[in-house]
Tab-separated table of C-alpha atoms in Angstrom:
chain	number	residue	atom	x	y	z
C	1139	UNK	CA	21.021	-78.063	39.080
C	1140	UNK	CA	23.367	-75.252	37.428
C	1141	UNK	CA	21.774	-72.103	38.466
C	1142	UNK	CA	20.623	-69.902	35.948
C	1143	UNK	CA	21.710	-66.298	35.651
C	1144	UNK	CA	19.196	-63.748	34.149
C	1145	UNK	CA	19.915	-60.243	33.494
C	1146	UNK	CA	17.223	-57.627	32.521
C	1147	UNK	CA	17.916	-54.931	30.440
C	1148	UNK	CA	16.358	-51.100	31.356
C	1149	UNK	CA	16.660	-49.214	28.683
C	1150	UNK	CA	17.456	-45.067	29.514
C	1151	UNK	CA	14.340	-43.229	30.222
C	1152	UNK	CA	13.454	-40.781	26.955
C	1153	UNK	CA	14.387	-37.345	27.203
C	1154	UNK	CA	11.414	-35.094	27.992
C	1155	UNK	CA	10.416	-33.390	24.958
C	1156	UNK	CA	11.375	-30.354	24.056
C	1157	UNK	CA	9.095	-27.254	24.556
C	1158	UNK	CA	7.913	-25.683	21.708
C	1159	UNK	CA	8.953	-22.602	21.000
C	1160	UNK	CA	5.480	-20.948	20.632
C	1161	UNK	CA	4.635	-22.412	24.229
C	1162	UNK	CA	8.636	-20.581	25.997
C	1163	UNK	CA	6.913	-17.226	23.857
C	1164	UNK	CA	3.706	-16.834	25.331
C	1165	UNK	CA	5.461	-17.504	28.741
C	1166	UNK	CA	7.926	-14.971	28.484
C	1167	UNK	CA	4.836	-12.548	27.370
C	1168	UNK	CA	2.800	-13.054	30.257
C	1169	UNK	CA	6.229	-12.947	32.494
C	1170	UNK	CA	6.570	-9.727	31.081
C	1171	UNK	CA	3.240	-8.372	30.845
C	1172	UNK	CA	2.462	-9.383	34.246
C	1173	UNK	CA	5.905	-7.391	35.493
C	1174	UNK	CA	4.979	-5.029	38.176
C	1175	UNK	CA	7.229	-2.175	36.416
C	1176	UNK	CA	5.172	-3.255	32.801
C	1177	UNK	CA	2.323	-2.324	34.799
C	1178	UNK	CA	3.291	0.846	36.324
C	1179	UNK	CA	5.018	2.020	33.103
C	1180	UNK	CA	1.734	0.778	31.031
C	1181	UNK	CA	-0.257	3.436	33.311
C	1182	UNK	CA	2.445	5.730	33.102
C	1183	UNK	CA	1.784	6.048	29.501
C	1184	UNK	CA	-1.800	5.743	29.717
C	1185	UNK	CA	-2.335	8.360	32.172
C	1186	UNK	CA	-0.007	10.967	30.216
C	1187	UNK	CA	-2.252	10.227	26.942
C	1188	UNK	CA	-5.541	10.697	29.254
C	1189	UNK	CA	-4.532	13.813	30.288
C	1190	UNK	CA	-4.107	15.412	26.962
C	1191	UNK	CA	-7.394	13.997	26.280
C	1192	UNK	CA	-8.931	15.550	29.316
C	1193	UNK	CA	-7.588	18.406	29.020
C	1194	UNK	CA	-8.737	18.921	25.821
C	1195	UNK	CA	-12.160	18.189	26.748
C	1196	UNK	CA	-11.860	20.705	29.751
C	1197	UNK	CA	-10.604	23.647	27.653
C	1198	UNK	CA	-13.484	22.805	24.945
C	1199	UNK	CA	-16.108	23.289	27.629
C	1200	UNK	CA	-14.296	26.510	29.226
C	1201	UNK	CA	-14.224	28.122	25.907
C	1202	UNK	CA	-17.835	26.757	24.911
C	1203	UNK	CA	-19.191	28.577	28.244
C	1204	UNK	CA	-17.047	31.560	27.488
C	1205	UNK	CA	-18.390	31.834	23.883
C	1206	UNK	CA	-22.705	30.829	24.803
C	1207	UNK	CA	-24.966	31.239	27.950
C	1208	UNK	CA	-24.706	27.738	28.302
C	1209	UNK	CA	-22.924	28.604	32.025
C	1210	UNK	CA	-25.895	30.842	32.730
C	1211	UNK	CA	-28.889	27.886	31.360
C	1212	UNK	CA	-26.831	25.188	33.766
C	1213	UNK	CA	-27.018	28.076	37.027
C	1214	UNK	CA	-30.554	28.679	36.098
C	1215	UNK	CA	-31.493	24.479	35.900
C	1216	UNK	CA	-29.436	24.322	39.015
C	1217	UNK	CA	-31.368	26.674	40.985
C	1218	UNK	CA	-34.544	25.459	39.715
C	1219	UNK	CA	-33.942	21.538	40.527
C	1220	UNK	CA	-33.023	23.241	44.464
C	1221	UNK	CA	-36.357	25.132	44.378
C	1222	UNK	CA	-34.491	28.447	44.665
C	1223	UNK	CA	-36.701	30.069	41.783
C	1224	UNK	CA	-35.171	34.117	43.411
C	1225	UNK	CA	-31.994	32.624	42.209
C	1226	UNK	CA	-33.200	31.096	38.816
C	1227	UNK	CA	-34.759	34.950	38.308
C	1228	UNK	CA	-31.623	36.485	38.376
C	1229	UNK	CA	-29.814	34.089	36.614
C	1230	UNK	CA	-31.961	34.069	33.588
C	1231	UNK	CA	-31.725	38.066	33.216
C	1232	UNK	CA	-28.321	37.857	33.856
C	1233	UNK	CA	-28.446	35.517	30.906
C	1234	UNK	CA	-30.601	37.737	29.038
C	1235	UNK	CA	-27.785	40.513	29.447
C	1236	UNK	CA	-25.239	38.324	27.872
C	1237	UNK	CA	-27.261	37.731	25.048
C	1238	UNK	CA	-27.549	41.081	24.478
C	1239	UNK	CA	-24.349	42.273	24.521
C	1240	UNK	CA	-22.974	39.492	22.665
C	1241	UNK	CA	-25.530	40.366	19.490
C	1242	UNK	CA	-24.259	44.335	20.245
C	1243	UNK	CA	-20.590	42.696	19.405
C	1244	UNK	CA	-21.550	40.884	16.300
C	1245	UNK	CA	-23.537	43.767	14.970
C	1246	UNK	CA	-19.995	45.749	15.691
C	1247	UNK	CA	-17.989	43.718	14.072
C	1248	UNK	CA	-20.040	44.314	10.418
C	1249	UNK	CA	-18.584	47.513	10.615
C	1250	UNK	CA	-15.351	46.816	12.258
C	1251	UNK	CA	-13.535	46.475	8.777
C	1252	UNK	CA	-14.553	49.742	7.519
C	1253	UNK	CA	-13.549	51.445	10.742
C	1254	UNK	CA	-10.594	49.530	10.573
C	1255	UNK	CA	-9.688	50.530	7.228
C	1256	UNK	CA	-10.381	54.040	8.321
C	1257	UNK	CA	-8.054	54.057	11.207
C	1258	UNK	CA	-5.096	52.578	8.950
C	1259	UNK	CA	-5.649	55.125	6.301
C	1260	UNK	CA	-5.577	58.015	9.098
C	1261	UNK	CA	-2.836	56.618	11.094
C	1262	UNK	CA	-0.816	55.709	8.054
C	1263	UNK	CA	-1.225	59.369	6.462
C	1264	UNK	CA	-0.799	60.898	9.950
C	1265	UNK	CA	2.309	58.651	10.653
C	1266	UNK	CA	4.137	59.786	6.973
C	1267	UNK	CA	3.136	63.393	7.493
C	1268	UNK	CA	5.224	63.188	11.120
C	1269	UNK	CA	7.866	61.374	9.256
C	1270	UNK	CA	8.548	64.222	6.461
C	1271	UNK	CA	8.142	67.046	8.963
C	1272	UNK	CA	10.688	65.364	11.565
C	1273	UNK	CA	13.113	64.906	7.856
C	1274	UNK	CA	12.403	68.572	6.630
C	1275	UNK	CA	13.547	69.861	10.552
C	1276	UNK	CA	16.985	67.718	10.077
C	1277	UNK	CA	17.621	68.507	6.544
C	1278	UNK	CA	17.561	72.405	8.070
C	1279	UNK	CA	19.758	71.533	11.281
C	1280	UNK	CA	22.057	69.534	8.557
C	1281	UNK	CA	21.688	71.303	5.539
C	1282	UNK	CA	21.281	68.787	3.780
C	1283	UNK	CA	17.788	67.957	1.334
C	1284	UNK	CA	18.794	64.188	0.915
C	1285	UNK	CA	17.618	64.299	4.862
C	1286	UNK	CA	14.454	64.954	4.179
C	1287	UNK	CA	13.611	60.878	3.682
C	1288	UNK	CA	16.157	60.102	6.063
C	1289	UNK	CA	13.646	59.311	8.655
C	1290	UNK	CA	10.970	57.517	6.211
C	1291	UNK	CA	13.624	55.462	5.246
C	1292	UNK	CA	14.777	54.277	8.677
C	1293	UNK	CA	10.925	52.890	9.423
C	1294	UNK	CA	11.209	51.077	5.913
C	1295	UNK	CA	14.593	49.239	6.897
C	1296	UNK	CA	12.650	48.345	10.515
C	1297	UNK	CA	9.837	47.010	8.376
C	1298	UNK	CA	11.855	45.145	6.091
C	1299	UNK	CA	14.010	43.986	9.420
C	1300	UNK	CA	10.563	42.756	11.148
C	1301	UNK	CA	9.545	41.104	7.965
C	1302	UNK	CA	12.928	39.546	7.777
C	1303	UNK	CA	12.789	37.998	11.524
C	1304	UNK	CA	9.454	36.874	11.280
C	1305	UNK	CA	10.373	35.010	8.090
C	1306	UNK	CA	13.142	33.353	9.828
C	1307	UNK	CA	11.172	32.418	12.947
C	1308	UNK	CA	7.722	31.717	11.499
C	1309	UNK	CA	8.792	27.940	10.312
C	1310	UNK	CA	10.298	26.666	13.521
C	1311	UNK	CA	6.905	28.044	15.253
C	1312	UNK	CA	4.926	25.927	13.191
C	1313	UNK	CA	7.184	23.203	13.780
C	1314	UNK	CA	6.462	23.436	17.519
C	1315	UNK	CA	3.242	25.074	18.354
C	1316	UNK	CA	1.462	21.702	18.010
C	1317	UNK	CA	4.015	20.527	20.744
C	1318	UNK	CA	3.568	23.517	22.887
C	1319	UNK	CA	-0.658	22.846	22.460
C	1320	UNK	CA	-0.068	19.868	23.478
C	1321	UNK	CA	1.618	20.576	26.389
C	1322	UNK	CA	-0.810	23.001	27.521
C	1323	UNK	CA	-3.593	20.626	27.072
C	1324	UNK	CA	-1.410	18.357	29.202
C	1325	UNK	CA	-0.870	21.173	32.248
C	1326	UNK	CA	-4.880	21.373	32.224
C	1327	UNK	CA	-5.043	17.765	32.483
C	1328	UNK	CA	-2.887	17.099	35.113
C	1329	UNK	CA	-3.688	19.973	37.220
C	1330	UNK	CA	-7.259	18.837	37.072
C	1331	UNK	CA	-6.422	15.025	37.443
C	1332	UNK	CA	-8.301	14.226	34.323
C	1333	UNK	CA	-7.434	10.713	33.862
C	1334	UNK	CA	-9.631	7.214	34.742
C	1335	UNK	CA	-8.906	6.509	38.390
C	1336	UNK	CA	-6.954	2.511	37.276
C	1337	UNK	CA	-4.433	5.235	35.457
C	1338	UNK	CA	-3.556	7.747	38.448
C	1339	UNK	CA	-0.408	7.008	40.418
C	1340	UNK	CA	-0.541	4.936	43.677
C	1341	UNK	CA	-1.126	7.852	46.218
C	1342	UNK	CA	-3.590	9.422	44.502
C	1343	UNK	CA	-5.850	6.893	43.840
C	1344	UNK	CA	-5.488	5.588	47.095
C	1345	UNK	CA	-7.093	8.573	48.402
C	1346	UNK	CA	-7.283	7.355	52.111
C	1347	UNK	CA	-7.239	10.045	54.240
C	1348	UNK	CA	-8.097	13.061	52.286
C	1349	UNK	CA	-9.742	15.662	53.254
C	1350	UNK	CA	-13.200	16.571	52.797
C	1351	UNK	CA	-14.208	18.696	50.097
C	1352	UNK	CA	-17.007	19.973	48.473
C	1353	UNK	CA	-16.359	18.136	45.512
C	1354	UNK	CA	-15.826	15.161	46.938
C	1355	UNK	CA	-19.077	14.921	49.014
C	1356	UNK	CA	-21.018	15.682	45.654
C	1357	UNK	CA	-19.201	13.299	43.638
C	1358	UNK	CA	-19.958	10.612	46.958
C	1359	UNK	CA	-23.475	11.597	46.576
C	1360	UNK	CA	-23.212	11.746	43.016
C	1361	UNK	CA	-22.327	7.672	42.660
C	1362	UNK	CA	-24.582	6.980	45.739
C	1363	UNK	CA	-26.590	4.829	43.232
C	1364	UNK	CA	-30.065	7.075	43.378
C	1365	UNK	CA	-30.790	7.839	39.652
C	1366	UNK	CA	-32.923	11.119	40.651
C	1367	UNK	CA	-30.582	12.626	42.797
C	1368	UNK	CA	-27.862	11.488	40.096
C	1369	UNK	CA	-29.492	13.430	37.281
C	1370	UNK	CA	-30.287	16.546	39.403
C	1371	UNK	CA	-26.709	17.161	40.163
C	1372	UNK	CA	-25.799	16.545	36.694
C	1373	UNK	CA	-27.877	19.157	35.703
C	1374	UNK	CA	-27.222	21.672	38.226
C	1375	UNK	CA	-24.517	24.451	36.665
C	1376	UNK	CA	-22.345	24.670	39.334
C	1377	UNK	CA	-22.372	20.945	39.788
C	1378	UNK	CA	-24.063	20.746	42.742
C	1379	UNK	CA	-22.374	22.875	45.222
C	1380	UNK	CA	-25.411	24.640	46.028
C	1381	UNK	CA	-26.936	21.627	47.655
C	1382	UNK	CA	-24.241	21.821	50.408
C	1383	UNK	CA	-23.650	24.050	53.239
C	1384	UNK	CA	-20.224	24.830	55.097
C	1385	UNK	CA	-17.999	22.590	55.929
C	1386	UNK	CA	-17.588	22.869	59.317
C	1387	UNK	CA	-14.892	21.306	61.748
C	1388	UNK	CA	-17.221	18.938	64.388
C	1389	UNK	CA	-14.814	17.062	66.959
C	1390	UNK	CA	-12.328	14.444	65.350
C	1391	UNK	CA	-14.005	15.159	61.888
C	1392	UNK	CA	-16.535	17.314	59.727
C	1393	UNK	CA	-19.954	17.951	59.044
C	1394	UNK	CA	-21.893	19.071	56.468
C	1395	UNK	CA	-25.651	19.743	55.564
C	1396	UNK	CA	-27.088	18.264	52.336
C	1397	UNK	CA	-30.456	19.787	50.724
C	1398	UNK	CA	-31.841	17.140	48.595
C	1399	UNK	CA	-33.402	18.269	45.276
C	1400	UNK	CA	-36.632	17.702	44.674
C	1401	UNK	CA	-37.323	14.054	43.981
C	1402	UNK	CA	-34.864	12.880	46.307
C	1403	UNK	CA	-36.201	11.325	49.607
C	1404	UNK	CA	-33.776	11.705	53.136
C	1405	UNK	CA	-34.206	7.785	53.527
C	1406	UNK	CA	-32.734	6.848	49.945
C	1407	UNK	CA	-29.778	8.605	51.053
C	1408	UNK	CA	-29.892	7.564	54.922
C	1409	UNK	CA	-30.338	3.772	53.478
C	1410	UNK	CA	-26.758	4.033	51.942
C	1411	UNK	CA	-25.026	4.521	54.607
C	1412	UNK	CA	-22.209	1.945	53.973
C	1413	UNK	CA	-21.997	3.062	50.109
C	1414	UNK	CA	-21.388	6.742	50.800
C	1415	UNK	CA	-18.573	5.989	53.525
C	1416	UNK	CA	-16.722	3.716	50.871
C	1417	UNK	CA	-17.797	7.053	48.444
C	1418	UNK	CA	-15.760	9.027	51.007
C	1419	UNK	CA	-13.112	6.308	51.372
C	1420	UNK	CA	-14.147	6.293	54.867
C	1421	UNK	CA	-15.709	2.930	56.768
C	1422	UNK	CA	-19.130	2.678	57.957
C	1423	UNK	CA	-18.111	3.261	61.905
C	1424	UNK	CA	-16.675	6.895	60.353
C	1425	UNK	CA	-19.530	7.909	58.740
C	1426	UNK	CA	-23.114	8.916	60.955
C	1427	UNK	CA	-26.427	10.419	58.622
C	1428	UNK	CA	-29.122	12.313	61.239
C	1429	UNK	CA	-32.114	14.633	59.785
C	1430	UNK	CA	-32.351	18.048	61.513
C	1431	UNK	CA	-35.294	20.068	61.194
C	1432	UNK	CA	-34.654	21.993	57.773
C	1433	UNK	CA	-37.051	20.166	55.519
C	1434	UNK	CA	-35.507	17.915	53.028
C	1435	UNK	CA	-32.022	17.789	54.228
C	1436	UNK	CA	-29.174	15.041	55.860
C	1437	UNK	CA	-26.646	16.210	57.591
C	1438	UNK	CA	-23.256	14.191	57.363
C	1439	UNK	CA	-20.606	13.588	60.353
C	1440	UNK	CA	-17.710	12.239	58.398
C	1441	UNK	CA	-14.562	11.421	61.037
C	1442	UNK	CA	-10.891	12.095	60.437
C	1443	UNK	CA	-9.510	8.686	58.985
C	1444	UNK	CA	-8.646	6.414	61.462
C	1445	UNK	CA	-9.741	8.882	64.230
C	1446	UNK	CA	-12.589	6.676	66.191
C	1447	UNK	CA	-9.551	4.132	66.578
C	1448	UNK	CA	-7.233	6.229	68.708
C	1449	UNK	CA	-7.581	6.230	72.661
C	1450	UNK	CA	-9.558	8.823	73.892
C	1451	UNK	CA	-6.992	9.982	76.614
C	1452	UNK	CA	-7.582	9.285	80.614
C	1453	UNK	CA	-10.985	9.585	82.311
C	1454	UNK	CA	-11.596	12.359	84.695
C	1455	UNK	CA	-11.569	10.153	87.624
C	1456	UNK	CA	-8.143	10.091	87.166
C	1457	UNK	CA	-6.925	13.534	86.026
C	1458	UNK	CA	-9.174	15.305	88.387
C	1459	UNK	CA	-8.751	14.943	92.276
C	1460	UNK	CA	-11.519	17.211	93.209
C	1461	UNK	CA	-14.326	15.292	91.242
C	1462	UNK	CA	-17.199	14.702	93.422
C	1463	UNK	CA	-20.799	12.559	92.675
C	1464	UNK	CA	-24.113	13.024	92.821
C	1465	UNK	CA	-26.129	9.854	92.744
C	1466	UNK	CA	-29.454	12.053	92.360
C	1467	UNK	CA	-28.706	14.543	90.155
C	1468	UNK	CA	-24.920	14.833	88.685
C	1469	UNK	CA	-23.961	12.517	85.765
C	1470	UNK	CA	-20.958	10.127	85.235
C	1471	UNK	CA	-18.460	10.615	82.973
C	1472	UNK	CA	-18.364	8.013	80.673
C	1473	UNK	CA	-15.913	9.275	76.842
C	1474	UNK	CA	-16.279	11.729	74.575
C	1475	UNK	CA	-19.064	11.551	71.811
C	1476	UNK	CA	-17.921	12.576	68.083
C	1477	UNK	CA	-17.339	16.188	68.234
C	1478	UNK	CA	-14.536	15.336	71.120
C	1479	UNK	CA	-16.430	16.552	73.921
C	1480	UNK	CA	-16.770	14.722	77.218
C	1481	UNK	CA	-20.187	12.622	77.448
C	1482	UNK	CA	-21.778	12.013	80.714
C	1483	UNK	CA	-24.532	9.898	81.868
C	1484	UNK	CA	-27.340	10.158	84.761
C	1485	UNK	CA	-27.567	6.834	86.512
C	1486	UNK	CA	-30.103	7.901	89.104
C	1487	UNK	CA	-33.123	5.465	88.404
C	1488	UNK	CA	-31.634	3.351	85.613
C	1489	UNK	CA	-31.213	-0.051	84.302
C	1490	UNK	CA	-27.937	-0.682	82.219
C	1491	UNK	CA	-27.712	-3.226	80.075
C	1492	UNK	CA	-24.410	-3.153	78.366
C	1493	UNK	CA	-23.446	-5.900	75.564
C	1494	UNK	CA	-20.449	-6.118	73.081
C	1495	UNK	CA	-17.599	-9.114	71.914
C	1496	UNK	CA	-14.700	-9.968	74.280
C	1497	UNK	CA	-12.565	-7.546	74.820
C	1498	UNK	CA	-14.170	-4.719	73.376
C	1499	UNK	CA	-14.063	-2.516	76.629
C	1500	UNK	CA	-17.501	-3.991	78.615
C	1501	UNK	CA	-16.145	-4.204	81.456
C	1502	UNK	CA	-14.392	-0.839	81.420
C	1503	UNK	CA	-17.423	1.286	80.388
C	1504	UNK	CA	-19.582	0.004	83.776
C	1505	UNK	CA	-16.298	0.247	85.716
C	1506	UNK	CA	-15.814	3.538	84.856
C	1507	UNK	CA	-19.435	4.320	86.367
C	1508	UNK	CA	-19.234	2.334	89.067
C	1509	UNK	CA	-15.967	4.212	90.640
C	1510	UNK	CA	-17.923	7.548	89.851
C	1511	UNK	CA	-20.633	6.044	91.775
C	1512	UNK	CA	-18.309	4.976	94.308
C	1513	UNK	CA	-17.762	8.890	95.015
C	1514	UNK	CA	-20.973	9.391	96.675
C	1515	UNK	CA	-21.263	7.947	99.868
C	1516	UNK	CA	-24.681	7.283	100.284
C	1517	UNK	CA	-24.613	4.461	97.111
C	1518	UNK	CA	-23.905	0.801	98.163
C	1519	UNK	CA	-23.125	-2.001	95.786
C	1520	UNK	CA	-24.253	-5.599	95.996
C	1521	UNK	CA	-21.869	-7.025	93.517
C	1522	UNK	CA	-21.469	-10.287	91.413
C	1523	UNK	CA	-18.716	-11.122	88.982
C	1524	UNK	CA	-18.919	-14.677	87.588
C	1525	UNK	CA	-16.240	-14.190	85.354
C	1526	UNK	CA	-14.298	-14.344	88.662
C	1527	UNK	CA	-10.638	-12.700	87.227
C	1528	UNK	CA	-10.055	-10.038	89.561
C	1529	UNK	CA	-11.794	-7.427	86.961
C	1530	UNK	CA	-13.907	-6.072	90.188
C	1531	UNK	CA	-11.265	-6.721	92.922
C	1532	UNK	CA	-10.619	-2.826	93.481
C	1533	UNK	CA	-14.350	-2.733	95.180
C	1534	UNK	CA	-13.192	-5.235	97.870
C	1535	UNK	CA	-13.821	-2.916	101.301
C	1536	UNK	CA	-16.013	-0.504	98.884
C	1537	UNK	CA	-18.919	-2.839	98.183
C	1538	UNK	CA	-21.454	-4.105	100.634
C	1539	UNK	CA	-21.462	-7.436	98.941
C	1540	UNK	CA	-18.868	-8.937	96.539
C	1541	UNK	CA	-19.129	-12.402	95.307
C	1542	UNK	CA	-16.243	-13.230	92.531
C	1543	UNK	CA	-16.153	-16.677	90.708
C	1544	UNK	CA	-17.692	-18.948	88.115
C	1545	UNK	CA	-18.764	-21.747	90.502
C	1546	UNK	CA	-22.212	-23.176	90.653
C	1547	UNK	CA	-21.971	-21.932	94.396
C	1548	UNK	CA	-20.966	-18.469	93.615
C	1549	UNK	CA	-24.210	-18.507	90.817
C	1550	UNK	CA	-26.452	-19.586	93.678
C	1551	UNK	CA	-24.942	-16.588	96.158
C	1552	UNK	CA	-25.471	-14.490	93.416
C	1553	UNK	CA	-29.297	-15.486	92.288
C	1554	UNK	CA	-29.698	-15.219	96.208
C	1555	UNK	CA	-28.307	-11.355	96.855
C	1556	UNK	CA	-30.550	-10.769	93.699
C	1557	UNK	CA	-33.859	-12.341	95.347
């Protein structure tokens, strides 16, 4: 049979369709707004805007307690919400004395115009009579009468020349004292930061690693999340500095003591322990709360940044060749606590029992006593190491008995020099 030939025709795949233009738009928008520099520059402009804003507001409450005894009523609250009532005394007559002397200055200031008026007549008449005599003494050195107003004339043409300045200069003033408020609203801003923390550049809102202020502890405590002890420091005066003592330098970090005001329990506070180091833009580890005996306060230990991750240095045992040990009554050393001073412990009599994830320095701590221990001659060891790496291998000819290894046979010599 003739064999038949078919042929199959494909036709060209259709073009993809083309993207509306609506769609390549809103792309090219979010490209854009998503831009790290749109961001920054976004900010940039936000921040600059916020601080005329705040600065505003800051120079409206400065002249506010300038102008009322609202200062003096926010001192007196303060020291009443800290129980300090000797304080909120004095602060109320100091109060009182403001008051006083401020209705003193309005009473003045009915007569002030009259006095006023007064003055300018005198010193005006006063100021002419000077002018004539100083003309009539150089019309006689010059002999000449026409002198006489020679000298009355010469204040007129300063007048007229200060009116004439002024004049010239008052419009551009105008023109550019809003600018130059504006300005000075934005100094106040910036000096004082007064902008929302998304709109502050990159190392300052960071804030990791600051230093400890007062301001910033009460602002920690502040958004600690406890509404009673959020309200009394928004109603203390001096926004609650008074609840803090010195800051004092403690080891590789600070401390500080806290009096609660009334209302405010030590365990709210010691509960939120985790909340106040993120407050402090610390981590937990860098953060310890204790209660000492003054009723009603915490005391804070708040480490340098990153300081409880550094090596401590070498141990004694190895800087100090004359180091001897006392099983019975001296004490090991063992690190440093927080202030930075060297921390010992008395092993005479005691159980240790000392726990922790892989490699987080076990076996270093108990090595570090046992060597001490090794000082004294009268201590023997009866030693098992299952782990059986060599971490113990420096007490071979030191130890009475040292079994090494993680066979069943070195767990039964073990359980047996335990029996």
């Amino acid at each position: 049979p003739t064999p038949v030939t078919t042929l199959t025709v494909v036709p060209d795949p259709a073009p993809p369709a083309p993207v509306p233009l609506w769609v390549r738009s809103g792309r090219a928008i979010k490209r854009v707004a998503t831009d790290e520099r749109t961001q920054a520059t976004a900010r940039a402009v936000a921040r600059h805007s916020l601080y005329v804003v705040g600065g505003a507001r800051i120079v409206a409450r400065r002249t506010w307690d300038g102008r009322t005894a609202a200062r003096y009523e926010r001192m007196l609250r303060a020291a009443e919400a800290a129980g300090n009532y000797e304080a909120a005394a004095e602060w109320e007559e100091r109060g009182q004395r403001f008051r006083a002397a401020r209705h003193r200055r309005r009473m003045d200031l009915l007569h002030s115009p009259l006095d006023a008026a007064k003055g300018v007549a005198v010193g005006t008449g006063m100021g002419i009579g000077t002018l004539v005599a100083l003309g009539v003494v150089l019309a006689v050195a010059t002999k000449d009468v026409a002198d006489v107003v020679t000298p009355l004339m010469a204040v007129i043409k300063l007048i007229s020349l200060l009116i004439t300045i002024v004049t010239v200069v008052w419009g551009p003033l105008l023109t550019i004292s809003p600018l130059l408020a504006l300005l000075a609203l934005w100094t106040v801003g910036r000096k004082q930061q007064a902008a929302p923390q998304w709109a502050l550049p990159a190392n300052v809102r960071s804030g990791e690693g600051e230093p400890i202020t007062p301001s910033i502890v009460v602002k920690a405590l502040r958004d600690l999340g406890v509404p009673a002890l959020a309200r009394a420091i928004k109603e203390m005066g001096d926004a609650g500095a008074s609840m803090l003592g010195p800051i004092r330098i403690a080891g590789c970090g600070v401390e500080v003591d806290v009096t609660l005001p009334s209302g405010v329990s030590t365990n709210e506070v010691q509960g939120k322990r985790r909340k106040l180091a993120e407050n402090l833009t610390r981590h937990e580890h860098e953060v310890f709360i204790t209660i000492p005996q003054a009723a009603r306060t915490v005391r804070l230990w708040i480490a340098d940044s990153g300081a409880l991750d550094e090596p401590i240095g070498p141990s004694p045992l190895v800087t100090d060749e004359t180091m001897t040990a006392d099983y019975t009554k001296g004490k090991a050393p063992w690190g440093q606590d927080l202030r930075g001073d060297a921390a010992a412990l008395s092993l005479y009599q005691r159980h240790l029992l000392i726990t922790g994830l892989s490699n987080q320095g076990k076996t270093v701590a108990l090595r570090s006593l046992a060597l001490w221990l090794a000082l004294d001659r009268s201590v023997q060891f009866l030693m098992g190491d299952l782990k059986g790496v060599g971490d113990w291998a420096m007490f071979d000819g030191l130890a009475t008995t040292l079994i090494q290894g993680p066979t069943d046979e070195h767990v039964i010599q073990v359980t047996e020099m335990v029996e």
